[in-house]
Short mmCIF file of C-alpha atoms in Angstrom, two decimals:
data_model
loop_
_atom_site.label_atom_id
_atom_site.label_comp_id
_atom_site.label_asym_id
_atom_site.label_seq_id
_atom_site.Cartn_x
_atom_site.Cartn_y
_atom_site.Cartn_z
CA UNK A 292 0.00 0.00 0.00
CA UNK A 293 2.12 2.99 -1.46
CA UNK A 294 0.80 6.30 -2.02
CA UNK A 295 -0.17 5.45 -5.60
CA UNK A 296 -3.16 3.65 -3.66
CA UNK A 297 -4.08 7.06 -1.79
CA UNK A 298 -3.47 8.86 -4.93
CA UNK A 299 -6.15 6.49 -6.59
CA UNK A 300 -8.38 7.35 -4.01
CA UNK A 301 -8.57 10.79 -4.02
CA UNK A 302 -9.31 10.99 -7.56
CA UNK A 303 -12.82 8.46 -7.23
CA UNK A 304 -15.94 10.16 -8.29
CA UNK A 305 -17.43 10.01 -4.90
CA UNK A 306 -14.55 12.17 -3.53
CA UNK A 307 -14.87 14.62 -6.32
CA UNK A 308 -18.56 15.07 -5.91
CA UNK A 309 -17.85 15.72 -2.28
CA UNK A 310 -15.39 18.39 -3.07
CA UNK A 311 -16.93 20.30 -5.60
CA UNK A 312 -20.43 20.37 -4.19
CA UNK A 313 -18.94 21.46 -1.21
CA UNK A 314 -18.08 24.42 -3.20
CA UNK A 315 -20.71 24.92 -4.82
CA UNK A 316 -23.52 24.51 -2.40
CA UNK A 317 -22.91 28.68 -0.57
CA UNK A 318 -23.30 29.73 -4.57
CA UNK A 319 -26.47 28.62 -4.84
CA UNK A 320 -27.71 28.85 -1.10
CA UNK A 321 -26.62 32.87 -1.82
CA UNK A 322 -28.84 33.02 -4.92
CA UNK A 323 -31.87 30.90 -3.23
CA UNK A 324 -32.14 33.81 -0.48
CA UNK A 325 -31.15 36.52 -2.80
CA UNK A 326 -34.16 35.47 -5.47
CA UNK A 327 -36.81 34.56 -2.71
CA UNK A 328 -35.65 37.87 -0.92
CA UNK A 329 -36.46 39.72 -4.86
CA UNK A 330 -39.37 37.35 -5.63
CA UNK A 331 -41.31 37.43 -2.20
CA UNK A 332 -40.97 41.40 -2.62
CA UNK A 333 -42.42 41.32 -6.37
CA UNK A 334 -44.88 38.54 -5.25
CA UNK A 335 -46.48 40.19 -1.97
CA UNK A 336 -46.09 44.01 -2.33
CA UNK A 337 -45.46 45.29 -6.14
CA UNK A 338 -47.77 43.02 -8.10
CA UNK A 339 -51.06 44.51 -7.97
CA UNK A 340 -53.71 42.11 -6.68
CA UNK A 341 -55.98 40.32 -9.41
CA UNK A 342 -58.92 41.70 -10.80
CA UNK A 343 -61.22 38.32 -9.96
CA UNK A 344 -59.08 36.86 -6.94
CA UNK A 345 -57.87 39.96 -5.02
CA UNK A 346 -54.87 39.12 -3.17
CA UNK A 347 -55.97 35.53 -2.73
CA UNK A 348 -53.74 34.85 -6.44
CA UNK A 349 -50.72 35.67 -4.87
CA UNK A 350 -50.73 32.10 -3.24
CA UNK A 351 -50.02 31.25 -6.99
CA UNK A 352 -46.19 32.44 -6.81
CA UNK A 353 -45.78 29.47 -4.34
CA UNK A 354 -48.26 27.14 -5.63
CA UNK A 355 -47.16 27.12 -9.55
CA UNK A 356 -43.15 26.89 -8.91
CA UNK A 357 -43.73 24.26 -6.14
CA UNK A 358 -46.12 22.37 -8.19
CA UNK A 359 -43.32 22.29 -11.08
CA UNK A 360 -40.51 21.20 -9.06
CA UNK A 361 -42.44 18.58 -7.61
CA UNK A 362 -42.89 17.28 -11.01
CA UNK A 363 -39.21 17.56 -12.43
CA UNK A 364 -37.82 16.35 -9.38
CA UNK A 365 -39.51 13.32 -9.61
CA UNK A 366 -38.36 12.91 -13.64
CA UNK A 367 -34.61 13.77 -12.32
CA UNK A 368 -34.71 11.28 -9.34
CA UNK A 369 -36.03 8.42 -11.83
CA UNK A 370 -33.73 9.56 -14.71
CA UNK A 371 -30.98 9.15 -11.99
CA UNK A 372 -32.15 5.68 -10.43
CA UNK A 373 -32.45 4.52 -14.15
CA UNK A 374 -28.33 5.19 -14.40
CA UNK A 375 -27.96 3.92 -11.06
CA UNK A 376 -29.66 0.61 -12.19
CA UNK A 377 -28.55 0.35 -15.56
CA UNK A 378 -24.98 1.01 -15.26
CA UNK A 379 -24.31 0.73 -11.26
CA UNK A 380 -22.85 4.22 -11.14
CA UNK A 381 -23.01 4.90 -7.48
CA UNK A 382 -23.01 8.72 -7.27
CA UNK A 383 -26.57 8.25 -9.22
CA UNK A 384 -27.76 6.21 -7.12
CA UNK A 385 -26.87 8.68 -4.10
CA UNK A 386 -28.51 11.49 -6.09
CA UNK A 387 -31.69 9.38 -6.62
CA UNK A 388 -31.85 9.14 -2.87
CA UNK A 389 -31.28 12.51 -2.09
CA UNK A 390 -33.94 14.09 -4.57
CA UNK A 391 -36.69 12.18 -2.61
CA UNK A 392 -37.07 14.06 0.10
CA UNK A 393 -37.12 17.45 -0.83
CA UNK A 394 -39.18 16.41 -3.58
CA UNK A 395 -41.74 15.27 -1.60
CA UNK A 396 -41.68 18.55 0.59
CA UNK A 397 -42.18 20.49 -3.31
CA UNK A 398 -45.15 18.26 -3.89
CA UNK A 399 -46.65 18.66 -0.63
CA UNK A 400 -46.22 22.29 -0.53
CA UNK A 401 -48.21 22.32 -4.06
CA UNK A 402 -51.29 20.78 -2.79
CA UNK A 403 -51.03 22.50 0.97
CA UNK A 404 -51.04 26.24 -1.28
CA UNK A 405 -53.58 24.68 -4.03
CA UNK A 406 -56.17 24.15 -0.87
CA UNK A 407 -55.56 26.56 0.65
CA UNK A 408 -56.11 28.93 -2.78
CA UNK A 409 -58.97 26.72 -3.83
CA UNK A 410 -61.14 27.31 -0.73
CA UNK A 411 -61.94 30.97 -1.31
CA UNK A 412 -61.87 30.57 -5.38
CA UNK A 413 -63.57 27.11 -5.67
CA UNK A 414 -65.32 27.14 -2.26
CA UNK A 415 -63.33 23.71 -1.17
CA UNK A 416 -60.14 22.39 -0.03
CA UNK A 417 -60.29 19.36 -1.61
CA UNK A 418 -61.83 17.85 -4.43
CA UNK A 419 -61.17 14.32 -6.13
CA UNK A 420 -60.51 15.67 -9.45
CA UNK A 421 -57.68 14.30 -11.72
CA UNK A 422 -55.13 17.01 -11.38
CA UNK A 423 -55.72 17.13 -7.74
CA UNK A 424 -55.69 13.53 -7.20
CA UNK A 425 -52.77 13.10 -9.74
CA UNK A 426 -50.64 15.28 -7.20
CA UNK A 427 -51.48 13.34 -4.53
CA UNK A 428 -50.16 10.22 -6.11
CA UNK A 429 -47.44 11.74 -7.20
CA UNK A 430 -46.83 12.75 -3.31
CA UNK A 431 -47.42 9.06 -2.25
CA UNK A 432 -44.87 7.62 -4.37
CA UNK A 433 -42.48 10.14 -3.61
CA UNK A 434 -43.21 8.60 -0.04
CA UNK A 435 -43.53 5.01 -1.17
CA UNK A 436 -39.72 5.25 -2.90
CA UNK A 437 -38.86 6.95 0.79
CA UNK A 438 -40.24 3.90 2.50
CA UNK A 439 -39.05 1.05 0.21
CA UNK A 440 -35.43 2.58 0.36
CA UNK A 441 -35.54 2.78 4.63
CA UNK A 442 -37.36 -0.74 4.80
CA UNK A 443 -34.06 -2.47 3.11
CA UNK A 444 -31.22 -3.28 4.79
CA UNK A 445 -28.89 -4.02 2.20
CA UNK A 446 -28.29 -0.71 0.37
CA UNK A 447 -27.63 -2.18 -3.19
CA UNK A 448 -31.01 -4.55 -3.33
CA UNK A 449 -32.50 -0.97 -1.62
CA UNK A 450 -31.09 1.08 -4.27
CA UNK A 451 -32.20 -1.33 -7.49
CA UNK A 452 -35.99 -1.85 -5.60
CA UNK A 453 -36.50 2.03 -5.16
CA UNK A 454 -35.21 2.73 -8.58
CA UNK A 455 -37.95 0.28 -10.45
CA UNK A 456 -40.60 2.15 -7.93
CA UNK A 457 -39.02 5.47 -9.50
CA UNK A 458 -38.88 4.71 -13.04
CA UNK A 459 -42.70 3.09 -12.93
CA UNK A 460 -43.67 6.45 -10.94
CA UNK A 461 -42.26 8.36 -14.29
CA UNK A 462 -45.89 7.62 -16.03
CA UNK A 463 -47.63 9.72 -13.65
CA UNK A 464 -45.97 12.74 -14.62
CA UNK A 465 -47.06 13.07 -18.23
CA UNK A 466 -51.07 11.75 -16.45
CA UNK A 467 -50.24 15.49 -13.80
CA UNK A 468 -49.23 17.56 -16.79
CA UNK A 469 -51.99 16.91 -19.40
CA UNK A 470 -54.46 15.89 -16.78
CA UNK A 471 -56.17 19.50 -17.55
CA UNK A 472 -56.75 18.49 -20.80
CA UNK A 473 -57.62 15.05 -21.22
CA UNK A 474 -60.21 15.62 -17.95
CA UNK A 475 -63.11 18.14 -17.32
CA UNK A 476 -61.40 19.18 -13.77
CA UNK A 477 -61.68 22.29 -11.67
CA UNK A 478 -58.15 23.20 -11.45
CA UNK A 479 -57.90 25.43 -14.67
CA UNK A 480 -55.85 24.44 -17.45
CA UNK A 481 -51.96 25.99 -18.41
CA UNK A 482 -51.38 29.95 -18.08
CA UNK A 483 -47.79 29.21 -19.53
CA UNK A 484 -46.74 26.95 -22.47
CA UNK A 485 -43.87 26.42 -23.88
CA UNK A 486 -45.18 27.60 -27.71
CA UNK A 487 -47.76 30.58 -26.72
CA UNK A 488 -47.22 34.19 -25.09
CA UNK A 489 -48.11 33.81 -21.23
CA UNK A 490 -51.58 34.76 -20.26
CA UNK A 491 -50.88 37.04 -17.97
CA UNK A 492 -49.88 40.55 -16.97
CA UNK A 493 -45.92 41.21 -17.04
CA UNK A 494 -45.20 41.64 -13.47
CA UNK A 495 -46.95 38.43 -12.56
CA UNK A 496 -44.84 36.64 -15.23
CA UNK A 497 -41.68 37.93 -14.32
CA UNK A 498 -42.51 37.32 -10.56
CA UNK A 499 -43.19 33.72 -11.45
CA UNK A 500 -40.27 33.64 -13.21
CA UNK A 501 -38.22 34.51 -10.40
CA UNK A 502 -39.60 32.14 -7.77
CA UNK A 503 -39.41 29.36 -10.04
CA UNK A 504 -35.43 30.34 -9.99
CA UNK A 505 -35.55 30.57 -6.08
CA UNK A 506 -36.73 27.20 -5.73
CA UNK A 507 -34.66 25.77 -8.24
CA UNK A 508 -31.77 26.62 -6.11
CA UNK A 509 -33.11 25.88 -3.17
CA UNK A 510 -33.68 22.09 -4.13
CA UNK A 511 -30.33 22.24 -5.98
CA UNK A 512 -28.16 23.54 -2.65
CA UNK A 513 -30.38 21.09 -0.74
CA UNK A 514 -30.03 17.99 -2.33
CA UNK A 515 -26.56 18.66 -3.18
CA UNK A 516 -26.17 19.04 1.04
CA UNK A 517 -28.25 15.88 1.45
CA UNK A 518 -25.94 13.60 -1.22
CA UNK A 519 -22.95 14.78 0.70
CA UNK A 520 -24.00 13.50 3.68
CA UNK A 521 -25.03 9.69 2.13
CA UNK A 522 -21.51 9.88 0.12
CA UNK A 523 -20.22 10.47 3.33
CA UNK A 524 -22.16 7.80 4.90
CA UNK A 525 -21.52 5.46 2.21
CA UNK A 526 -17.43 6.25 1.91
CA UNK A 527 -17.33 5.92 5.60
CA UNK A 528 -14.31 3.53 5.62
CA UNK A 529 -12.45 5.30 2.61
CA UNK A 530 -9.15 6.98 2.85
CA UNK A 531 -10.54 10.21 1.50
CA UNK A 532 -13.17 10.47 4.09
CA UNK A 533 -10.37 10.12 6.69
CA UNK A 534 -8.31 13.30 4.76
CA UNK A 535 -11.29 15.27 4.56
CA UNK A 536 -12.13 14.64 8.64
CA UNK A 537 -9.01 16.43 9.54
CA UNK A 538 -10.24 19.84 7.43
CA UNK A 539 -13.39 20.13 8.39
CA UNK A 540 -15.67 20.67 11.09
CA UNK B 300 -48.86 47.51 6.93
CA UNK B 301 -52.21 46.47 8.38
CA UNK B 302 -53.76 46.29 4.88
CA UNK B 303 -50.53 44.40 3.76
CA UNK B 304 -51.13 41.92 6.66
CA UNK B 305 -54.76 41.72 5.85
CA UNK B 306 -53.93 40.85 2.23
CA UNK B 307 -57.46 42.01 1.55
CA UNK B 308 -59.79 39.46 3.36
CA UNK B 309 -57.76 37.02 2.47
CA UNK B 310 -55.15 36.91 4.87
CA UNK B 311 -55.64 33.11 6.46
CA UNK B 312 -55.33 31.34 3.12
CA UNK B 313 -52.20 33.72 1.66
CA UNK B 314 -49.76 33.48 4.77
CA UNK B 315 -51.24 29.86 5.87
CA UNK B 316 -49.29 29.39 2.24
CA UNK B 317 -46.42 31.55 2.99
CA UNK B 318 -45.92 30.34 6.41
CA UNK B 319 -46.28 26.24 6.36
CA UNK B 320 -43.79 26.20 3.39
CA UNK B 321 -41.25 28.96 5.01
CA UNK B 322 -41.19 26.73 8.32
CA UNK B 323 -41.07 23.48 6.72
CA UNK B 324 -38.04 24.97 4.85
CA UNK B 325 -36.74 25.67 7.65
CA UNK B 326 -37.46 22.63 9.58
CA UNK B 327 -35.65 20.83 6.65
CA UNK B 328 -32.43 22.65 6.33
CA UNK B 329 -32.28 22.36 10.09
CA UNK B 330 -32.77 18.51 9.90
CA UNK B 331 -29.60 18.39 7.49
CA UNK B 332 -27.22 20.48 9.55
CA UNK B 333 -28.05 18.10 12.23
CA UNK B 334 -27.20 15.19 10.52
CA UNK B 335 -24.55 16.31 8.94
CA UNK B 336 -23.23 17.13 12.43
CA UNK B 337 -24.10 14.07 14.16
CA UNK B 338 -22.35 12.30 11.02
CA UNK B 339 -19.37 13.53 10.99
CA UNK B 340 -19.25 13.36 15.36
CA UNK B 341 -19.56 9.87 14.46
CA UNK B 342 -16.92 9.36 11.69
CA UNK B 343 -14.23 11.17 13.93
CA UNK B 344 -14.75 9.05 17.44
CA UNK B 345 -14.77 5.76 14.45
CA UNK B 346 -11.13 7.27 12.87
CA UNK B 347 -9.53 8.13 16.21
CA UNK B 348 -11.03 4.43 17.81
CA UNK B 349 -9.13 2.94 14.23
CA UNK B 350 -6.18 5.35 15.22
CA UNK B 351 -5.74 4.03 18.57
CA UNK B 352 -5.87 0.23 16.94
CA UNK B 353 -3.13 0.61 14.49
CA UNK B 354 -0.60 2.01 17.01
CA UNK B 355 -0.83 -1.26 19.22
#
């Protein structure tokens, strides 16, 4: 055991990832506070309320970007779990894991805000429609990946389980997105495509715009936070792990 | 800043949004730190316990 074998292991992917999120994570933990700080001020004091809603819309700067991320998250943490399974790249695996959570949190926040904005537009909390009810599933297998990873002991048969629960999940996504369209529902259909000018005024588009951004970095600096930790956890016995103990606190 | 707070009649709904997602933010970011901390507690007491091995 010479150094060339410590010089091997510094140079693993797991001990890279470590590193370099490690510098990246204050980047975008700076911009998360710096466009929620912008965003929150847009959202709550300069956009003028809603001609129909009053201020009850402005729930909509939480509910839309929250609602989105729950949605990509969940393609990102399959997309990952698919490389994970497919070519038994660990850091993927480790990224897979660490999505879950927070994704979970961005789903739950999107149906928390969406009752909480339906009750004074629709006059309910809760209905059993299929965007509604899509979102919920979409929540439970967020938890159900959660659950089947913990109830596993060994963490490869955990990882390859969770990642077929993932990947399955995937089909829901596309059911969420076009749910509006295929279904007569009470949630109202797209104010922003892809191919057509947003239906709405400026300010609320930009505003949007802006805490879509802020949670974007939020889940990136937190899941980036998270997967150092299970690298960590994982690495426990390698050399690196031992070099990187004596820097830091 | 009382009509701000009032958020015209709909002030329950708008910061019962706000609010529940701010904490639970919060609460999450907290939860890392603390395993992060409690990790790497761990990790040292396991590489000074291997320490004290190899010298015998």
């Amino acid at each position: 055991m010479s150094e060339r074998s410590i010089q091997w292991f510094r140079f693993t992917a797991p001990a890279n990832f470590y590193d370099l999120a490690g510098r990246l994570i204050p980047w975008f933990a700076a911009l998360t506070i710096a466009l929620f700080a912008v965003g929150l001020y847009l959202g709550l004091v300069v956009a003028p309320p809603d001609y129909q809603q009053g201020d009850s819309y402005r729930i909509m700067y939480i509910h839309v970007p929250t609602a989105w991320m729950g949605m990509f998250l969940y393609v990102l943490m399959a997309v990952y779990a698919a490389i994970g399974l497919i070519w038994r790249i660990k850091m993927a695996e480790i990224m897979a894991k660490a999505i879950a959570p927070t994704g979970a949190l961005m789903t739950f926040f999107a149906l928390w805000t969406g009752a909480l904005w339906g009750r004074p537009t629709w006059g309910v909390y809760w209905v059993w429609d299929a965007r509604l009810t899509s979102m919920l599933i979409l929540l439970f297998l967020y938890l159900g990946y959660m659950a089947l990873h913990a109830a596993i002991d060994d963490r490869q048969r955990a990882s390859n389980a969770s990642a077929v629960l993932a990947m399955v999940g995937v089909v829901n996504v596309p059911i969420i997105y076009f749910s509006v369209q295929w279904w007569n529902t009470l949630h109202q259909g797209a104010s922003i495509t892809v191919t057509d000018a947003p239906t709405m005024a400026t300010i609320m588009f930009v505003t949007l715009l802006i805490m879509t951004l802020a949670a974007w970095m939020y889940s990136i600096a937190v899941v980036l936070a998270r997967a150092r930790i299970e690298v960590l956890e994982r690495e426990r016995k390698a050399t690196w792990v031992r070099e990187r103990l004596e820097t830091e606190s | 800043m009382r009509e701000f707070l009032a958020m015209g009649g709909y002030a329950p709904y708008v910061w019962g949004s706000y609010l529940v997602m701010a904490g639970l933010l919060v609460v999450e970011m907290v939860q890392l730190r603390y395993r992060r901390r409690g990790l790497m507690g761990w990790l040292k007491r396991m590489a000074r316990l291997t320490e004290q091995e190899e010298r015998k």
